[in-house]
Amino acid sequence: MAEIVASSHLVLARKWRPDRFGELVGQEHVTKTLTEALKRGRIAHAFLFTGIRGVGKTTAARILARCLNCATGPTPDPCGECAACIEIRAGRALDVSEIDGATYRKIDDARAIIENLSYRPARDRFKIYIIDEAHQLTDQAFNALLKTLEEPPPHVKFILATTEPQKMPETILSRLQRYDFRRIALQVIFARLKELSSREGIAVEESALLLIAREAGGSMRDAERMLETSIACASTENVTEAEVASNLGVASRSVVYALCDAILNKDAASALRKVRELHSRGANLESLGRDLLEALRNPAVAM
């Protein structure tokens, strides 16, 4: 029984994955455009979602698939109750294929897709192909898909997602409606982490959440992964900044400020001792240098 309970646990990124465009934070410029296109019925046949890892590209692709195939759609607000919505969210919809471009990248894989295009959807309105890490497809595979991406059958939609659009041929890019996903702002990530902590019923210090948001570098998925790790490793019911810093291998703000004091007071021995202690604990010194420069720069800019 314990094994069953353990295996049923879902990480935060999957448990609280957004179901609607309104829940996808930090990408309002994308969700607004897609929402208006769905309202007006001006839906492209092929999309390209680009951006760094963990900013919502695949999530947006799944939401768009639900919008297109929802029983009440196409609609910008899927019902979430019909068979299409439920199965797409669970990743088992027959008419929505999620393809890993790093694995299915050869010309034979592209030909297999093309051969299936002539068949009508099994049940839903559209047959949708979501190709993740699309830049890893081979040149031969891209060439095979050229004509298909330009003029697919009316019942077919393509959604390509990539972190490196510059590696894709211009002939492919010119056939796709492109949406650039931005790095998510620190305060937006902080607010989302605070919301998730509340939903989970876990007490987390705000300074700890800020530390995670800063270390995530604009990636919501990385931030949620760090929060998940911090909750799992917490020694008490309250997750502290010191514990989060230790888990992430970085210095807490209190340590950074103490190091700043030692530098400003020209106390070299104390400063070097603090750096040595951090290094012995496995802290990332490159991250420490960045945090130190930020802490010294902010007062200078404020003045």
mmCIF file of N, CA and C in Angstrom, residues 28-121:
data_model
loop_
_atom_site.group_PDB
_atom_site.id
_atom_site.type_symbol
_atom_site.label_atom_id
_atom_site.label_comp_id
_atom_site.label_asym_id
_atom_site.label_seq_id
_atom_site.Cartn_x
_atom_site.Cartn_y
_atom_site.Cartn_z
ATOM 1 N N GLU A 28 1.143 36.652 -21.109
ATOM 2 C CA GLU A 28 -0.129 37.264 -21.498
ATOM 3 C C GLU A 28 -0.129 37.733 -22.958
ATOM 4 N N HIS A 29 1.028 38.135 -23.476
ATOM 5 C CA HIS A 29 1.083 38.585 -24.865
ATOM 6 C C HIS A 29 0.757 37.446 -25.831
ATOM 7 N N VAL A 30 1.081 36.219 -25.450
ATOM 8 C CA VAL A 30 0.771 35.049 -26.279
ATOM 9 C C VAL A 30 -0.676 34.621 -26.096
ATOM 10 N N THR A 31 -1.091 34.492 -24.842
ATOM 11 C CA THR A 31 -2.443 33.988 -24.572
ATOM 12 C C THR A 31 -3.511 34.956 -25.096
ATOM 13 N N LYS A 32 -3.240 36.255 -25.035
ATOM 14 C CA LYS A 32 -4.218 37.226 -25.537
ATOM 15 C C LYS A 32 -4.403 37.074 -27.041
ATOM 16 N N THR A 33 -3.296 36.909 -27.771
ATOM 17 C CA THR A 33 -3.372 36.763 -29.225
ATOM 18 C C THR A 33 -4.089 35.486 -29.619
ATOM 19 N N LEU A 34 -3.756 34.380 -28.949
ATOM 20 C CA LEU A 34 -4.401 33.104 -29.258
ATOM 21 C C LEU A 34 -5.893 33.139 -28.908
ATOM 22 N N THR A 35 -6.218 33.783 -27.805
ATOM 23 C CA THR A 35 -7.622 33.893 -27.401
ATOM 24 C C THR A 35 -8.433 34.660 -28.434
ATOM 25 N N GLU A 36 -7.890 35.776 -28.914
ATOM 26 C CA GLU A 36 -8.595 36.572 -29.920
ATOM 27 C C GLU A 36 -8.741 35.800 -31.233
ATOM 28 N N ALA A 37 -7.690 35.049 -31.594
ATOM 29 C CA ALA A 37 -7.756 34.260 -32.833
ATOM 30 C C ALA A 37 -8.851 33.201 -32.742
ATOM 31 N N LEU A 38 -8.981 32.576 -31.567
ATOM 32 C CA LEU A 38 -10.016 31.557 -31.376
ATOM 33 C C LEU A 38 -11.409 32.176 -31.397
ATOM 34 N N LYS A 39 -11.546 33.348 -30.800
ATOM 35 C CA LYS A 39 -12.842 34.028 -30.790
ATOM 36 C C LYS A 39 -13.296 34.378 -32.199
ATOM 37 N N ARG A 40 -12.355 34.805 -33.033
ATOM 38 C CA ARG A 40 -12.697 35.256 -34.385
ATOM 39 C C ARG A 40 -12.639 34.133 -35.411
ATOM 40 N N GLY A 41 -12.221 32.957 -35.006
ATOM 41 C CA GLY A 41 -12.129 31.837 -35.936
ATOM 42 C C GLY A 41 -10.973 31.943 -36.906
ATOM 43 N N ARG A 42 -9.998 32.777 -36.610
ATOM 44 C CA ARG A 42 -8.817 32.947 -37.469
ATOM 45 C C ARG A 42 -7.677 32.096 -36.900
ATOM 46 N N ILE A 43 -7.805 30.809 -37.083
ATOM 47 C CA ILE A 43 -6.879 29.865 -36.478
ATOM 48 C C ILE A 43 -5.903 29.356 -37.534
ATOM 49 N N ALA A 44 -4.626 29.552 -37.300
ATOM 50 C CA ALA A 44 -3.604 29.093 -38.252
ATOM 51 C C ALA A 44 -3.567 27.565 -38.277
ATOM 52 N N HIS A 45 -2.907 27.024 -39.305
ATOM 53 C CA HIS A 45 -2.794 25.565 -39.413
ATOM 54 C C HIS A 45 -1.514 25.028 -38.784
ATOM 55 N N ALA A 46 -0.546 25.936 -38.547
ATOM 56 C CA ALA A 46 0.731 25.486 -37.968
ATOM 57 C C ALA A 46 1.303 26.597 -37.094
ATOM 58 N N PHE A 47 1.721 26.232 -35.878
ATOM 59 C CA PHE A 47 2.227 27.199 -34.898
ATOM 60 C C PHE A 47 3.656 26.832 -34.494
ATOM 61 N N LEU A 48 4.402 27.853 -34.082
ATOM 62 C CA LEU A 48 5.733 27.636 -33.505
ATOM 63 C C LEU A 48 5.807 28.380 -32.181
ATOM 64 N N PHE A 49 6.011 27.646 -31.088
ATOM 65 C CA PHE A 49 6.178 28.230 -29.760
ATOM 66 C C PHE A 49 7.658 28.158 -29.398
ATOM 67 N N THR A 50 8.279 29.308 -29.158
ATOM 68 C CA THR A 50 9.700 29.341 -28.846
ATOM 69 C C THR A 50 9.929 30.008 -27.489
ATOM 70 N N GLY A 51 11.064 29.696 -26.884
ATOM 71 C CA GLY A 51 11.415 30.288 -25.594
ATOM 72 C C GLY A 51 12.295 29.338 -24.806
ATOM 73 N N ILE A 52 12.864 29.833 -23.708
ATOM 74 C CA ILE A 52 13.728 28.997 -22.884
ATOM 75 C C ILE A 52 12.893 27.893 -22.232
ATOM 76 N N ARG A 53 13.566 26.960 -21.611
ATOM 77 C CA ARG A 53 12.875 25.831 -20.981
ATOM 78 C C ARG A 53 11.969 26.322 -19.850
ATOM 79 N N GLY A 54 10.869 25.629 -19.682
ATOM 80 C CA GLY A 54 10.020 25.845 -18.518
ATOM 81 C C GLY A 54 9.216 27.120 -18.477
ATOM 82 N N VAL A 55 8.915 27.722 -19.640
ATOM 83 C CA VAL A 55 8.128 28.963 -19.629
ATOM 84 C C VAL A 55 6.695 28.751 -20.121
ATOM 85 N N GLY A 56 6.326 27.494 -20.416
ATOM 86 C CA GLY A 56 4.929 27.216 -20.740
ATOM 87 C C GLY A 56 4.632 26.853 -22.179
ATOM 88 N N LYS A 57 5.639 26.514 -22.978
ATOM 89 C CA LYS A 57 5.402 26.224 -24.400
ATOM 90 C C LYS A 57 4.523 24.975 -24.589
ATOM 91 N N THR A 58 4.936 23.865 -23.974
ATOM 92 C CA THR A 58 4.175 22.627 -24.127
ATOM 93 C C THR A 58 2.813 22.735 -23.451
ATOM 94 N N THR A 59 2.767 23.413 -22.309
ATOM 95 C CA THR A 59 1.491 23.621 -21.626
ATOM 96 C C THR A 59 0.535 24.419 -22.504
ATOM 97 N N ALA A 60 1.042 25.475 -23.141
ATOM 98 C CA ALA A 60 0.206 26.278 -24.036
ATOM 99 C C ALA A 60 -0.258 25.452 -25.230
ATOM 100 N N ALA A 61 0.608 24.566 -25.714
ATOM 101 C CA ALA A 61 0.229 23.709 -26.842
ATOM 102 C C ALA A 61 -0.922 22.787 -26.451
ATOM 103 N N ARG A 62 -0.866 22.226 -25.248
ATOM 104 C CA ARG A 62 -1.947 21.343 -24.786
ATOM 105 C C ARG A 62 -3.244 22.121 -24.574
ATOM 106 N N ILE A 63 -3.129 23.336 -24.035
ATOM 107 C CA ILE A 63 -4.331 24.161 -23.844
ATOM 108 C C ILE A 63 -4.948 24.496 -25.196
ATOM 109 N N LEU A 64 -4.110 24.851 -26.168
ATOM 110 C CA LEU A 64 -4.611 25.163 -27.504
ATOM 111 C C LEU A 64 -5.296 23.946 -28.124
ATOM 112 N N ALA A 65 -4.720 22.762 -27.897
ATOM 113 C CA ALA A 65 -5.336 21.536 -28.413
ATOM 114 C C ALA A 65 -6.715 21.338 -27.805
ATOM 115 N N ARG A 66 -6.846 21.618 -26.508
ATOM 116 C CA ARG A 66 -8.148 21.494 -25.847
ATOM 117 C C ARG A 66 -9.129 22.520 -26.404
ATOM 118 N N CYS A 67 -8.649 23.745 -26.615
ATOM 119 C CA CYS A 67 -9.514 24.790 -27.167
ATOM 120 C C CYS A 67 -10.059 24.379 -28.542
ATOM 121 N N LEU A 68 -9.205 23.753 -29.336
ATOM 122 C CA LEU A 68 -9.596 23.382 -30.694
ATOM 123 C C LEU A 68 -10.541 22.182 -30.722
ATOM 124 N N ASN A 69 -10.338 21.230 -29.810
ATOM 125 C CA ASN A 69 -11.106 19.979 -29.863
ATOM 126 C C ASN A 69 -12.205 19.869 -28.810
ATOM 127 N N CYS A 70 -12.352 20.874 -27.971
ATOM 128 C CA CYS A 70 -13.413 20.846 -26.963
ATOM 129 C C CYS A 70 -14.775 20.702 -27.631
ATOM 130 N N ALA A 71 -15.670 19.984 -26.984
ATOM 131 C CA ALA A 71 -17.010 19.756 -27.540
ATOM 132 C C ALA A 71 -17.760 21.056 -27.778
ATOM 133 N N THR A 72 -17.427 22.104 -27.036
ATOM 134 C CA THR A 72 -18.092 23.401 -27.189
ATOM 135 C C THR A 72 -17.324 24.337 -28.123
ATOM 136 N N GLY A 73 -16.219 23.861 -28.683
ATOM 137 C CA GLY A 73 -15.311 24.708 -29.430
ATOM 138 C C GLY A 73 -15.489 24.669 -30.933
ATOM 139 N N PRO A 74 -14.471 25.247 -31.631
ATOM 140 C CA PRO A 74 -13.286 25.878 -31.047
ATOM 141 C C PRO A 74 -13.657 27.070 -30.167
ATOM 142 N N THR A 75 -13.000 27.122 -29.016
ATOM 143 C CA THR A 75 -13.324 28.131 -28.017
ATOM 144 C C THR A 75 -12.081 28.500 -27.213
ATOM 145 N N PRO A 76 -11.949 29.763 -26.795
ATOM 146 C CA PRO A 76 -10.818 30.141 -25.943
ATOM 147 C C PRO A 76 -10.979 29.678 -24.505
ATOM 148 N N ASP A 77 -12.165 29.148 -24.173
ATOM 149 C CA ASP A 77 -12.441 28.717 -22.802
ATOM 150 C C ASP A 77 -13.003 27.290 -22.806
ATOM 151 N N PRO A 78 -12.137 26.274 -22.926
ATOM 152 C CA PRO A 78 -12.614 24.888 -22.978
ATOM 153 C C PRO A 78 -13.370 24.496 -21.714
ATOM 154 N N CYS A 79 -14.340 23.593 -21.881
ATOM 155 C CA CYS A 79 -15.222 23.245 -20.764
ATOM 156 C C CYS A 79 -14.511 22.444 -19.681
ATOM 157 N N GLY A 80 -13.529 21.651 -20.060
ATOM 158 C CA GLY A 80 -12.812 20.838 -19.083
ATOM 159 C C GLY A 80 -13.559 19.590 -18.656
ATOM 160 N N GLU A 81 -14.735 19.371 -19.213
ATOM 161 C CA GLU A 81 -15.563 18.237 -18.797
ATOM 162 C C GLU A 81 -15.823 17.226 -19.906
ATOM 163 N N CYS A 82 -15.696 17.631 -21.146
ATOM 164 C CA CYS A 82 -15.952 16.701 -22.247
ATOM 165 C C CYS A 82 -14.816 15.691 -22.367
ATOM 166 N N ALA A 83 -15.040 14.641 -23.154
ATOM 167 C CA ALA A 83 -14.044 13.582 -23.299
ATOM 168 C C ALA A 83 -12.734 14.117 -23.872
ATOM 169 N N ALA A 84 -12.822 15.033 -24.837
ATOM 170 C CA ALA A 84 -11.608 15.576 -25.457
ATOM 171 C C ALA A 84 -10.764 16.332 -24.430
ATOM 172 N N CYS A 85 -11.399 17.200 -23.645
ATOM 173 C CA CYS A 85 -10.671 17.985 -22.637
ATOM 174 C C CYS A 85 -9.993 17.074 -21.614
ATOM 175 N N ILE A 86 -10.723 16.089 -21.139
ATOM 176 C CA ILE A 86 -10.194 15.193 -20.108
ATOM 177 C C ILE A 86 -9.043 14.364 -20.649
ATOM 178 N N GLU A 87 -9.187 13.824 -21.852
ATOM 179 C CA GLU A 87 -8.157 12.949 -22.411
ATOM 180 C C GLU A 87 -6.913 13.726 -22.833
ATOM 181 N N ILE A 88 -7.079 14.922 -23.364
ATOM 182 C CA ILE A 88 -5.914 15.732 -23.739
ATOM 183 C C ILE A 88 -5.122 16.115 -22.501
ATOM 184 N N ARG A 89 -5.823 16.475 -21.432
ATOM 185 C CA ARG A 89 -5.134 16.811 -20.190
ATOM 186 C C ARG A 89 -4.369 15.621 -19.632
ATOM 187 N N ALA A 90 -4.936 14.431 -19.799
ATOM 188 C CA ALA A 90 -4.287 13.222 -19.289
ATOM 189 C C ALA A 90 -3.219 12.685 -20.244
ATOM 190 N N GLY A 91 -3.137 13.271 -21.447
ATOM 191 C CA GLY A 91 -2.126 12.838 -22.402
ATOM 192 C C GLY A 91 -2.465 11.542 -23.111
ATOM 193 N N ARG A 92 -3.756 11.196 -23.235
ATOM 194 C CA ARG A 92 -4.135 9.929 -23.872
ATOM 195 C C ARG A 92 -5.208 10.121 -24.947
ATOM 196 N N ALA A 93 -5.276 11.303 -25.528
ATOM 197 C CA ALA A 93 -6.239 11.553 -26.594
ATOM 198 C C ALA A 93 -5.742 10.932 -27.898
ATOM 199 N N LEU A 94 -6.616 10.196 -28.585
ATOM 200 C CA LEU A 94 -6.223 9.526 -29.825
ATOM 201 C C LEU A 94 -5.893 10.522 -30.933
ATOM 202 N N ASP A 95 -6.568 11.667 -30.923
ATOM 203 C CA ASP A 95 -6.407 12.621 -32.013
ATOM 204 C C ASP A 95 -5.379 13.715 -31.720
ATOM 205 N N VAL A 96 -4.714 13.629 -30.583
ATOM 206 C CA VAL A 96 -3.647 14.581 -30.248
ATOM 207 C C VAL A 96 -2.374 13.792 -29.981
ATOM 208 N N SER A 97 -1.397 13.942 -30.848
ATOM 209 C CA SER A 97 -0.142 13.190 -30.740
ATOM 210 C C SER A 97 0.972 14.115 -30.279
ATOM 211 N N GLU A 98 1.584 13.782 -29.159
ATOM 212 C CA GLU A 98 2.742 14.530 -28.666
ATOM 213 C C GLU A 98 3.999 13.768 -29.060
ATOM 214 N N ILE A 99 4.844 14.408 -29.841
ATOM 215 C CA ILE A 99 6.022 13.767 -30.408
ATOM 216 C C ILE A 99 7.273 14.440 -29.881
ATOM 217 N N ASP A 100 8.221 13.635 -29.416
ATOM 218 C CA ASP A 100 9.502 14.151 -28.940
ATOM 219 C C ASP A 100 10.438 14.274 -30.134
ATOM 220 N N GLY A 101 10.762 15.502 -30.508
ATOM 221 C CA GLY A 101 11.614 15.722 -31.667
ATOM 222 C C GLY A 101 13.011 15.168 -31.506
ATOM 223 N N ALA A 102 13.453 14.968 -30.266
ATOM 224 C CA ALA A 102 14.785 14.420 -30.041
ATOM 225 C C ALA A 102 14.831 12.917 -30.306
ATOM 226 N N THR A 103 13.680 12.255 -30.186
ATOM 227 C CA THR A 103 13.615 10.804 -30.379
ATOM 228 C C THR A 103 13.127 10.443 -31.772
ATOM 229 N N TYR A 104 11.997 11.057 -32.168
ATOM 230 C CA TYR A 104 11.418 10.776 -33.485
ATOM 231 C C TYR A 104 11.836 11.895 -34.437
ATOM 232 N N ARG A 105 13.074 11.833 -34.890
ATOM 233 C CA ARG A 105 13.668 12.958 -35.599
ATOM 234 C C ARG A 105 14.076 12.642 -37.036
ATOM 235 N N LYS A 106 13.960 11.396 -37.446
ATOM 236 C CA LYS A 106 14.468 10.989 -38.751
ATOM 237 C C LYS A 106 13.396 11.111 -39.827
ATOM 238 N N ILE A 107 13.823 10.953 -41.079
ATOM 239 C CA ILE A 107 12.904 11.111 -42.200
ATOM 240 C C ILE A 107 11.812 10.056 -42.183
ATOM 241 N N ASP A 108 12.116 8.854 -41.699
ATOM 242 C CA ASP A 108 11.096 7.803 -41.627
ATOM 243 C C ASP A 108 9.977 8.193 -40.655
ATOM 244 N N ASP A 109 10.336 8.880 -39.571
ATOM 245 C CA ASP A 109 9.329 9.333 -38.611
ATOM 246 C C ASP A 109 8.443 10.413 -39.233
ATOM 247 N N ALA A 110 9.059 11.318 -40.009
ATOM 248 C CA ALA A 110 8.286 12.361 -40.696
ATOM 249 C C ALA A 110 7.338 11.739 -41.715
ATOM 250 N N ARG A 111 7.818 10.720 -42.428
ATOM 251 C CA ARG A 111 6.970 10.049 -43.422
ATOM 252 C C ARG A 111 5.790 9.354 -42.753
ATOM 253 N N ALA A 112 6.016 8.799 -41.568
ATOM 254 C CA ALA A 112 4.926 8.137 -40.842
ATOM 255 C C ALA A 112 3.828 9.138 -40.492
ATOM 256 N N ILE A 113 4.238 10.356 -40.111
ATOM 257 C CA ILE A 113 3.258 11.411 -39.816
ATOM 258 C C ILE A 113 2.470 11.753 -41.077
ATOM 259 N N ILE A 114 3.191 11.940 -42.179
ATOM 260 C CA ILE A 114 2.557 12.341 -43.432
ATOM 261 C C ILE A 114 1.550 11.282 -43.896
ATOM 262 N N GLU A 115 1.908 10.013 -43.750
ATOM 263 C CA GLU A 115 1.021 8.932 -44.188
ATOM 264 C C GLU A 115 -0.286 8.907 -43.399
ATOM 265 N N ASN A 116 -0.239 9.364 -42.147
ATOM 266 C CA ASN A 116 -1.438 9.334 -41.301
ATOM 267 C C ASN A 116 -2.332 10.553 -41.481
ATOM 268 N N LEU A 117 -1.838 11.569 -42.185
ATOM 269 C CA LEU A 117 -2.592 12.815 -42.298
ATOM 270 C C LEU A 117 -3.894 12.654 -43.068
ATOM 271 N N SER A 118 -3.925 11.737 -44.008
ATOM 272 C CA SER A 118 -5.114 11.585 -44.844
ATOM 273 C C SER A 118 -6.301 10.996 -44.076
ATOM 274 N N TYR A 119 -6.016 10.356 -42.941
ATOM 275 C CA TYR A 119 -7.097 9.763 -42.151
ATOM 276 C C TYR A 119 -7.784 10.825 -41.301
ATOM 277 N N ARG A 120 -9.092 10.796 -41.266
ATOM 278 C CA ARG A 120 -9.860 11.737 -40.470
ATOM 279 C C ARG A 120 -9.633 11.467 -38.982
ATOM 280 N N PRO A 121 -9.868 12.467 -38.119
ATOM 281 C CA PRO A 121 -9.750 12.229 -36.675
ATOM 282 C C PRO A 121 -10.686 11.115 -36.223
#
